Amino acid sequence: MAEILGMLSSQRGSETDPVTGPAVDPGWIRDFARAHEEAGFDRVLIGYSSASPDGFALASAVLQATEHLGVLIAHRPGFVAPTVVARKLATLDQLSGGGRVAIHHISGGSDADQARDGDFSTKPERYRRTAEFMDLLRQALASHEPLDYSGEHYRVQDAQSAVHPVHPGGIPLWFGGLSEDAVQVGGEHADVYALFGETKAEVAGRTAEIRRVAAAAGNEALRFSLSTRPVVAETEEAAWEKADAYLEQARALKEAGAEGNPLRLRRHAPSEPTAVSADRLQRLAQERDVHDERLWFGITKLMGPQGNSSGHVGTGQQVADALLEYWDLGVENFLIRGFDQLGDVQDWGELLIPALRAGIAAKQAAQWEVLAGV
């Protein structure tokens, strides 16, 4: 099922807007979640770092504050047992009516950030652990009988649960990461594979590579998501002016030393390699500021390798058309977050999401016609 996702923060703040409010701001969470629902989003991603508030608690607040909005809870395998996570997810799913909960697996790109929570495993070990985690989690969510499991990282005996998702297979398993080990794990075990906002050529190559792994594992239903930071306005000229303004705001905050946010992933140690996905974005940013006509890397180049920061710039229709060009590469889900957090969500609800939904509906109709032989 194609979905449009936003990203929730527990307090106000971005690269262009100084962090304000307490680490957990209930009023902001409520208003920000409701703004996403009113704008027409399907879910919001709740991020993770070693300093972040608990994602499951934030998810509960979002689900209680809204009627239909779903959540995608990011976590790092290795800190909570898969059987425990299965019960936590199923409980939230039951409390929220079913179909509103999904989980996103991030194995951990930073050794330093893993160590802050007491994990000193290597990246290859973490990916092997994630593979086992996803395998056992899926079994625990589905099984109504006692479950035994024995692997390198997890072993359970006679595991059972009184709570299950409302609908069979109702908790989608998302995955992120682009290293060779990541591709193997995500291709084999994920329902949705999340990609950063790269060029169409880069995404085409990456989805083809992941699909080969998925096909070999029998994971034929694997879908993809693309993350982007859209900048939209009534006219293309106004959109680029807005992008330039965001860049200047981010530069001013960085120069003032005000960009640091303890709730986000802390910077890597100087000698530590960056994650493959972040490194790929940096290479594209160093080539030029704009790729594929409107995929903008200005903030990416300025801020360095600290997560997804590229975005499509233009009118709502232009950005929708640009995103839909990824559809033929297998991308059916779009994760978008902004710089002027609340203002961007409201702009997207008016200018972008209606056009994107109309385009998705047209793509789906064309696919059904092909399947029906029309």
C-alpha angles and dihedrals in degrees: 000000000000113000138185112216134190130191126247125213124195092223136020118271144101141166088287100036125057115242112260136177131029122314088260111035107181094191093051092047091051095046094043092049092048091048089057091050092048090048091056103255120156098208143353124225115230108207131218139219135147089265101041127113115258111288097210091055091048090048090054090052091050093048091049093048095052139049104217109002114119130210134227107202115205118209141158117241113233103056102069125034116253092237090054092048089050091057092045091052095044091049092052090046092053093045092050098046101258135289098046099096130078133159130222120207119213114177093199125265096200122066089195094055092046090052091056087068094042100263114132098167121130122251093254089052091049093053092049088050091050091052091054092043093054092044094051093040092055091049093047092051092050104036121096091176130070110284132214122192133172124184143137094278107017134045125171131172125203091348114179140163136205092207129064136168116284091242127034108259088009097140109071115212112223125190137193134194138090107208119113090260091047093053090053094050097042094043091054102040113021130098090196125022113206119217131189122242099278130150121285091252092053092046092048091055094044096048091048091052093048092046090056090056092045093050092051089052094046092246094138095153095062113137132190137228128201122209120211140159103224122201110199136174140160092273133027091240091054091048093055090046088053090050090052090050091051090051092052092048091051092047092051092050092047093050090049090052090240099120096087114111116181090204093064128072106289120236119275121255110266093253096044119104115238122240115277093242093052091044091053091054091051092053090052091047092053091052094059142321097250129040130179091017097288110023101115125203100178096115090040092058093044099047100037128216102339103120140298111337108147118109145180116248129204143068117328091260093047092051092045090052091048092051093047089058085073090057093082088054090060100267110139101155127062123200111196131178132169147221098228087046104198096027093051092050090053092047091050091051090056104033111020115026098057090052092045092049092049090051093048090051090052092049091049092048090052090050091051091050090054092048091048092049094238 
